CSV table of C-alpha atoms in Angstrom, one decimal:
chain,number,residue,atom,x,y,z
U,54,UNK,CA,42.3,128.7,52.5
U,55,UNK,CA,45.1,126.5,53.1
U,56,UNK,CA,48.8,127.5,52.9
U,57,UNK,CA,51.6,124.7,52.1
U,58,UNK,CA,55.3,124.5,52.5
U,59,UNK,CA,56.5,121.1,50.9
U,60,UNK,CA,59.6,120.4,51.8
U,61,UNK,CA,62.9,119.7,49.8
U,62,UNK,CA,62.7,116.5,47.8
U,63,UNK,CA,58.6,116.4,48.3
U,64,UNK,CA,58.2,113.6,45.5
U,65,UNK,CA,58.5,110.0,46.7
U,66,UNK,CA,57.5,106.8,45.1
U,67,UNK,CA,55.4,105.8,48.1
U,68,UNK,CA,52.8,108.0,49.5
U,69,UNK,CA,50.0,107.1,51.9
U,70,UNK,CA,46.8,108.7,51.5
U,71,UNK,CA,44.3,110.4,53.5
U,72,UNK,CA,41.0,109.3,55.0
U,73,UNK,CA,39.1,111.7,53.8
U,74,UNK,CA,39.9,113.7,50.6
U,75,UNK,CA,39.4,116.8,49.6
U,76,UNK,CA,39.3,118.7,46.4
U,77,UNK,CA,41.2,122.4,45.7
U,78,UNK,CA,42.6,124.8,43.6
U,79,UNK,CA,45.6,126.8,43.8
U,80,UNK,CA,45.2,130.2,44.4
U,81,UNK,CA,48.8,131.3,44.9
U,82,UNK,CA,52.5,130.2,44.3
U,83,UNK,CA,55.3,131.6,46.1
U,84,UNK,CA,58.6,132.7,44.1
U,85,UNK,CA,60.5,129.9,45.4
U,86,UNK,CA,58.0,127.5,44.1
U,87,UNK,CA,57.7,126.1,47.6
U,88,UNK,CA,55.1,127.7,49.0
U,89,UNK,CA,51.0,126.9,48.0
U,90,UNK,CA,47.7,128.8,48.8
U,91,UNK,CA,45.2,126.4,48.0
U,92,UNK,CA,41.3,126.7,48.4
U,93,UNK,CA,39.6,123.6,49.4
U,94,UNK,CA,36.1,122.8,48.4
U,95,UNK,CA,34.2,120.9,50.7
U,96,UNK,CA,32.4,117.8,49.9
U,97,UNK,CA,29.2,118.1,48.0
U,98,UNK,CA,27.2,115.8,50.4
U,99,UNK,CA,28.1,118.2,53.1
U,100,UNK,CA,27.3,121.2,51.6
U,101,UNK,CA,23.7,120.3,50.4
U,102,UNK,CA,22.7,117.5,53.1
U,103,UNK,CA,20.3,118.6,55.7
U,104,UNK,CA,21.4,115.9,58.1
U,105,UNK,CA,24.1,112.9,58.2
U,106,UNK,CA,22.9,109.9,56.3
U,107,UNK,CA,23.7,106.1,56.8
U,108,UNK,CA,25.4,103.5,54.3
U,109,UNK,CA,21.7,103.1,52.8
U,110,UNK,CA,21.1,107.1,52.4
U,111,UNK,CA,18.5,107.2,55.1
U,112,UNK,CA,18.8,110.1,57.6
U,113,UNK,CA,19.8,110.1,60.8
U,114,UNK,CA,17.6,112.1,63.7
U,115,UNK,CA,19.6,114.8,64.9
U,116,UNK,CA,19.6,114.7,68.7
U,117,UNK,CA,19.4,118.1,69.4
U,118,UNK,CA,16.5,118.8,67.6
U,119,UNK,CA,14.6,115.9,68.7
U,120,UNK,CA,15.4,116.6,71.8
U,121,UNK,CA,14.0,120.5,71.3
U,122,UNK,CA,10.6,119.4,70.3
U,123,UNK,CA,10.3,116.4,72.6
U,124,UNK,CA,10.6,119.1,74.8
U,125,UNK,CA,8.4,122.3,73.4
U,126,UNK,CA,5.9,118.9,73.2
U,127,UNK,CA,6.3,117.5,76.4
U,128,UNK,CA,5.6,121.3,78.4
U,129,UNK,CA,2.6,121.4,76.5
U,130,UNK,CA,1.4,118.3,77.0
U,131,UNK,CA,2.2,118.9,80.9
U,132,UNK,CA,-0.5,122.1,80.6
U,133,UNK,CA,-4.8,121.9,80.8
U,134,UNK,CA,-4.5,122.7,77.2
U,135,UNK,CA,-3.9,120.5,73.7
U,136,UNK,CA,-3.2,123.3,71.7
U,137,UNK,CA,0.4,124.3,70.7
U,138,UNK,CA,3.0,126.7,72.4
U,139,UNK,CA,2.9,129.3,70.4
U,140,UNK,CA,6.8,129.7,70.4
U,141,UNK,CA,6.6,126.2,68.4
U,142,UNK,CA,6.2,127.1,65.3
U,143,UNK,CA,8.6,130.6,65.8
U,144,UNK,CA,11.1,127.6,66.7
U,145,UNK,CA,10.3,126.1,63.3
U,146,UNK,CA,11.4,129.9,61.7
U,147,UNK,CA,14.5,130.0,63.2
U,148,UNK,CA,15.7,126.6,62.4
U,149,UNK,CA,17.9,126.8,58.7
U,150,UNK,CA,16.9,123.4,57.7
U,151,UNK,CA,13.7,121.5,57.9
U,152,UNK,CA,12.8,118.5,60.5
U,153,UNK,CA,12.8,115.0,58.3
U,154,UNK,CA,10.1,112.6,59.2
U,155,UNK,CA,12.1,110.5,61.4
U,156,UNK,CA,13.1,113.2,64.1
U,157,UNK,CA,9.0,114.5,63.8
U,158,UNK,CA,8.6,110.6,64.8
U,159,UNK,CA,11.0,110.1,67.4
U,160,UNK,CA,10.1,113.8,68.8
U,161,UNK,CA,6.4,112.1,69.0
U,162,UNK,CA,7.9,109.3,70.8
U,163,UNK,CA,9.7,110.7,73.5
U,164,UNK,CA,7.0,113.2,74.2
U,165,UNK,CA,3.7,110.9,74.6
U,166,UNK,CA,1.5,113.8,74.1
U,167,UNK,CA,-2.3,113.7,73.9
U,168,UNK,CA,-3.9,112.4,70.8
U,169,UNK,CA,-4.9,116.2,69.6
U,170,UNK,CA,-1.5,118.1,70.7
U,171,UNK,CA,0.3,114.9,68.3
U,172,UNK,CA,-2.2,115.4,65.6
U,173,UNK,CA,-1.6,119.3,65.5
U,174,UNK,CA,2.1,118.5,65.5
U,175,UNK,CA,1.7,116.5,62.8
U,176,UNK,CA,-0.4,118.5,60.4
U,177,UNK,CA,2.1,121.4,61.4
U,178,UNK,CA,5.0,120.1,60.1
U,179,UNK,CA,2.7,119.5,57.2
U,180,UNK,CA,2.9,122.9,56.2
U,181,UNK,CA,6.8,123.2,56.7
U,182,UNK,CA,8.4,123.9,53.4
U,183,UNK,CA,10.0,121.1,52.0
U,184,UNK,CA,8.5,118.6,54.2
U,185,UNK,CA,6.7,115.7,53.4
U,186,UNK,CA,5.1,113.1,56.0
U,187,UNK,CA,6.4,109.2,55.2
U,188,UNK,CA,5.8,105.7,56.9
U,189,UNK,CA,7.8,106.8,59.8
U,190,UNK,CA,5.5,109.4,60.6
U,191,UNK,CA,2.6,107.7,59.5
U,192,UNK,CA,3.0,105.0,61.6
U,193,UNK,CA,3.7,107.1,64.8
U,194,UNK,CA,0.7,109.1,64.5
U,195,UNK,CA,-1.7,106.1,63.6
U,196,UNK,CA,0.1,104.6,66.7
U,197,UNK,CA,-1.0,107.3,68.9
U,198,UNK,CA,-4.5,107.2,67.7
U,199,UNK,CA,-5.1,103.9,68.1
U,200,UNK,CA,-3.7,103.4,71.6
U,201,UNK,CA,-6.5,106.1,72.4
U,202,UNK,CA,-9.4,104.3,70.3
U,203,UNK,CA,-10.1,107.0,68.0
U,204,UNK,CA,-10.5,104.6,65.0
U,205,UNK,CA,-12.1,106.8,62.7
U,206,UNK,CA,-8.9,109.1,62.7
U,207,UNK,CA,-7.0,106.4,62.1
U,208,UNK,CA,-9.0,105.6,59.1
U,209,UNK,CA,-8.5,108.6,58.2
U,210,UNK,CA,-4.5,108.8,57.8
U,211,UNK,CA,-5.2,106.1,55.9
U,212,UNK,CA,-7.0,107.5,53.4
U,213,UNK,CA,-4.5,110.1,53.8
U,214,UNK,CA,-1.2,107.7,52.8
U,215,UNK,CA,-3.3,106.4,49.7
U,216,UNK,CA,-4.4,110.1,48.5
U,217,UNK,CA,-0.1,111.2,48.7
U,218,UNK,CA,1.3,107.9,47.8
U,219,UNK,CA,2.8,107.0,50.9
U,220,UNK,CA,3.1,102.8,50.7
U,221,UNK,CA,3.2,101.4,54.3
U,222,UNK,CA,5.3,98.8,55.7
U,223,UNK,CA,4.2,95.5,57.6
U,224,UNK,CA,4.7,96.9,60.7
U,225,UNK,CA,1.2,99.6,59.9
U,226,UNK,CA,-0.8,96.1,58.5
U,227,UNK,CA,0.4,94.6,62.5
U,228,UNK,CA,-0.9,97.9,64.0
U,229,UNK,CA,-4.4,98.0,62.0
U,230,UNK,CA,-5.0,95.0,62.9
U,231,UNK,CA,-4.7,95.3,66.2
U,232,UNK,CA,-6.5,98.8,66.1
U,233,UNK,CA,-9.2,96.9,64.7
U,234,UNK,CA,-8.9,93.5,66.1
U,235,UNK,CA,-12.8,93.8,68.0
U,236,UNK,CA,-14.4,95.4,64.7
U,237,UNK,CA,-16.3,93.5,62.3
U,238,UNK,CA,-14.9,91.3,60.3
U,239,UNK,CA,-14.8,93.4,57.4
U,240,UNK,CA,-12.2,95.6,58.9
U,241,UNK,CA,-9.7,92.7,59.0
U,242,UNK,CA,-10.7,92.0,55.6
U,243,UNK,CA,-9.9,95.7,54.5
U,244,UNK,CA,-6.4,95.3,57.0
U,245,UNK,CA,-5.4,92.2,54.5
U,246,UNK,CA,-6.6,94.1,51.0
U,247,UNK,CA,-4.2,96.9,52.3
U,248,UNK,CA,-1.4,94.1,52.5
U,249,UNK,CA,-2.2,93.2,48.8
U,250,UNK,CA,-2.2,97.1,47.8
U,251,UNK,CA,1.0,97.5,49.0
U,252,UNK,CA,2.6,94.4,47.7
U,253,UNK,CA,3.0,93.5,51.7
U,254,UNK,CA,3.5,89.8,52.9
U,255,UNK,CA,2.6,88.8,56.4
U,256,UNK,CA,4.8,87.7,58.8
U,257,UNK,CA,4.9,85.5,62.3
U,258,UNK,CA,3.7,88.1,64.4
U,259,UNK,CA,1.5,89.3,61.4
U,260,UNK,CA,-0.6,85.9,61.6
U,261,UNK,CA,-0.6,86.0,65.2
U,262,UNK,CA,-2.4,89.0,65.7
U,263,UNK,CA,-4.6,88.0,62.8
U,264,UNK,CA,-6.0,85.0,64.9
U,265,UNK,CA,-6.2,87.3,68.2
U,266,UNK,CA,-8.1,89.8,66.3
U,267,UNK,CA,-10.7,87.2,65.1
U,268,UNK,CA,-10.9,85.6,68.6
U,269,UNK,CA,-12.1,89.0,69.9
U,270,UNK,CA,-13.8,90.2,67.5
U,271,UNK,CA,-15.9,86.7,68.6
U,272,UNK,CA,-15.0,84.6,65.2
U,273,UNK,CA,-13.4,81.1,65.9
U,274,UNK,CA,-13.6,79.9,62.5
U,275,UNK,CA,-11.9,83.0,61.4
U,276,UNK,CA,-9.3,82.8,63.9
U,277,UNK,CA,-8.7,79.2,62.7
U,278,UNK,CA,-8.7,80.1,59.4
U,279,UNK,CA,-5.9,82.2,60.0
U,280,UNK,CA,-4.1,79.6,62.4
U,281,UNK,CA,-4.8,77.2,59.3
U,282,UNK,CA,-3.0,80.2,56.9
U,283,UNK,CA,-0.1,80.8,59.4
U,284,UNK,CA,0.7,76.9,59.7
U,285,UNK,CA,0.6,76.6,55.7
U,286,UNK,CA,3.8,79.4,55.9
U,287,UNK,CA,6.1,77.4,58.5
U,288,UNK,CA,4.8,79.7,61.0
U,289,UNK,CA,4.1,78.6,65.2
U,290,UNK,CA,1.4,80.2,67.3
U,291,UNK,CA,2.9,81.1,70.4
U,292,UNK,CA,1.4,79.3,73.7
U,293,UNK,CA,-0.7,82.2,74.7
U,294,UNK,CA,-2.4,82.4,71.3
U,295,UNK,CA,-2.7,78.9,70.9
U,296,UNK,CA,-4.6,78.9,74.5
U,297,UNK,CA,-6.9,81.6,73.2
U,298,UNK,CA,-7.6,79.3,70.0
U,299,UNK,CA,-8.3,76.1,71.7
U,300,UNK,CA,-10.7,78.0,74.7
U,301,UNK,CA,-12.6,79.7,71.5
U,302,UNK,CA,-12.7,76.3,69.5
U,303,UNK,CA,-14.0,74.3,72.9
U,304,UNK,CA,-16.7,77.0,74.0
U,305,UNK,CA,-18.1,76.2,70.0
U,306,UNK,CA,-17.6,72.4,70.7
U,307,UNK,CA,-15.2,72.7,67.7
């Protein structure tokens, strides 16, 4: 509760205006009419957001907590173990609002932990109230999976995003193909009907893992193909890429 004085001969033509306004209601008037208790509501959006949001209404990581899991991760991770601290999910009880994706993302990040201890991370904050995993977190996890070859969980989480919805970005088609860049050719195929599904269009570096994929997955007319597709766009193969194509094209006297 605020209380004002205003001062002899308050009202003036020209007032400037505050950066940040508030809205009240006055609770009390003195006798002299110069004297005002006034309650000030504060701003809806602070009152009922979980965390401070950017221009677009995205959310920002909160530091602090990132910085807490990163850190409960990062001791377990340091153990013989890939199981959980137990004082993990009590952390989760105490805390009055609920992690969003992006700071379960960025806590992943910063803690590299094993495959399992990041998979058990992630299907715990599954079962937070309120929480819901998106592309953010998607893309971590699928990230940390593939890095250590487990392919099939990959494919998993991604029958997982179609089951809840979740659509992915171009940066998961970049990442399944290069997950799957030495599988057969039918994996790249389903890597591309993804892309469709999602209404996705490839970029530069799209295309050039596209042709790296096919030269090791052993295909040279695929990776030309896709050299062919890339060039059609207004798109250049970068020198190292367009080595790989021309050494796969001269071992098959192409």
């Amino acid at each position: 509760m605020l209380k004002l004085r205003l001062p002899a001969g308050a009202a003036r033509s020209h007032s400037r205006s505050f950066a940040t306004k508030y809205t009240g209601r006055v609770v009390h008037e003195g006798d002299s009419g110069r004297t005002l208790s006034v309650a000030v509501d504060p701003p809806a959006a602070a009152a009922t957001a979980a965390a401070p949001r950017d221009v677009r209404g995205y959310a920002y990581p909160r530091k602090d907590l990132v910085c807490r899991l990163a850190h409960l991760l990062r001791r377990r991770t340091s153990s013989s173990t890939d199981s959980l601290p137990p004082d993990l999910l009590d952390y989760f009880q105490s805390l009055a609002v609920t992690p969003t994706p992006l700071e379960v993302s960025e806590a992943l990040r910063a803690a590299c932990p094993t495959p399992a201890t990041a998979l058990a991370f992630f299907r715990l904050v599954a079962s937070l109230p309120g929480f819901r995993h998106d592309v953010s977190s998607y893309n971590r996890m699928i990230n940390i999976l593939g890095r250590s070859g487990d392919a099939a969980g990959v494919a998993s989480l991604v029958g997982e995003m179609k089951t809840e919805g979740v659509r992915g970005t171009i940066s998961t088609i970049n990442m399944l193909i290069g997950i799957y860049g030495a599988s057969p050719p039918a994996e790249l195929d389903r890597c591309l009907g993804l892309a469709a599904r999602w209404g996705l269009v490839l970029n530069c570096y799209s295309y050039k893992c596209l042709v790296q994929a096919w030269l090791r997955s052993g295909d040279a007319d695929g990776a030309y193909g896709a050299y062919q597709k890339m060039r059609s766009r207004g798109f250049k193969l970068d020198v190292v890429g367009y080595n790989m194509l021309l050494d796969a094209l001269a071992k098959h006297d192409q």
